Coordinates of C-alpha atoms in Angstrom, one line a residue:
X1 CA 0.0 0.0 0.0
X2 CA 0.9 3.6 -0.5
X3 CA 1.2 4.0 3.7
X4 CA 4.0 1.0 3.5
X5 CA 5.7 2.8 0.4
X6 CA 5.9 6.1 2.8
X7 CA 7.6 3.8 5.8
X8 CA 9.5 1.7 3.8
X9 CA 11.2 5.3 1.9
X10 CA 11.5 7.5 5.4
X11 CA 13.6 4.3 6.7
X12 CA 15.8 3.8 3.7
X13 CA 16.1 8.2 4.2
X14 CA 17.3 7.2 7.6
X15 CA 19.7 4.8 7.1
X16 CA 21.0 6.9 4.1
X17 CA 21.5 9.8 6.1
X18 CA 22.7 8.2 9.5
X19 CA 25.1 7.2 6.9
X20 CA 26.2 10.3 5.5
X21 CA 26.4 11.6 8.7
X22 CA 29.2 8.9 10.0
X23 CA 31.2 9.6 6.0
X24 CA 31.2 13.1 6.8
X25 CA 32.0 12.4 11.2
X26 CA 35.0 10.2 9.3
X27 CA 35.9 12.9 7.2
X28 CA 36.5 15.2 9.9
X29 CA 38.3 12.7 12.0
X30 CA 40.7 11.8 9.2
X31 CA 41.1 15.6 7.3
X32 CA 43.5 16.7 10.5
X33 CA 45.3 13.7 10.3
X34 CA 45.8 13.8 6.2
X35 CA 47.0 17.7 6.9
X36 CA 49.9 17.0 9.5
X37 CA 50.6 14.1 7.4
X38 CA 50.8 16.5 4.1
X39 CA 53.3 18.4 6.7
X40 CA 55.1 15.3 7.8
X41 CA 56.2 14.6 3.9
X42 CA 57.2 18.1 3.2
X43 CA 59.6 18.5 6.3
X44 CA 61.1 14.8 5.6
X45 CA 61.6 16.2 1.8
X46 CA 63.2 19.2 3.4
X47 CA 65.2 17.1 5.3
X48 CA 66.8 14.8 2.6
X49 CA 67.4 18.2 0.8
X50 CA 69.5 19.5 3.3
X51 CA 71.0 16.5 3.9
X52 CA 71.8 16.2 0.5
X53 CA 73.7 19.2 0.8
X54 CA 75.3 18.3 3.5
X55 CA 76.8 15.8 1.8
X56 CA 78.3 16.6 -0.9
X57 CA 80.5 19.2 1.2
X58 CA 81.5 15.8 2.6
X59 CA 82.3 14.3 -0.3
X60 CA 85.4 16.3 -0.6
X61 CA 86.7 15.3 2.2
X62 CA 88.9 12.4 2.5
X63 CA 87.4 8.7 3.2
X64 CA 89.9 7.4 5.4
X65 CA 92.4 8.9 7.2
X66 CA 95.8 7.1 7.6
X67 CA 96.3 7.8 11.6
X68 CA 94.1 9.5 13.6
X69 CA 97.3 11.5 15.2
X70 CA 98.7 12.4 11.8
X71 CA 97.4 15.6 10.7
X72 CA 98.7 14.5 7.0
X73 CA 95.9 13.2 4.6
X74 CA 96.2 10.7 2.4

């Protein structure tokens, strides 16, 4: 009947908002988390960067050093 047609649609409207309700609870929970994870990445990339730089001032410097007292390099 048209009355069960009425219930049967405001319960399926139910469940599909209760459910866009817990995407968008979700979506709030997990936005914060994807932003200082977004800043997490960037200060790693800045990290290998400088890194980077650091070493190759390194790389001029000698691998091995013949004796630790000498103050000759090799």
């Amino acid at each position: 009947t048209r009355g069960d047609e009425i219930d049967k649609d405001a319960k399926d409207s139910k469940i599909v908002l209760e459910a866009a309700v817990n995407v968008y609870k979700e979506f709030q929970s997990a936005y914060p988390m994807h932003k200082k994870y977004k800043e997490i990445i960037n200060n790693l990339t800045k990290y290998k960067i400088a890194l980077g730089k650091i070493r190759k001032q390194t790389d001029t410097f000698p691998l091995r050093f013949v004796d630790a007292t000498s103050d000759q390099c090799p």
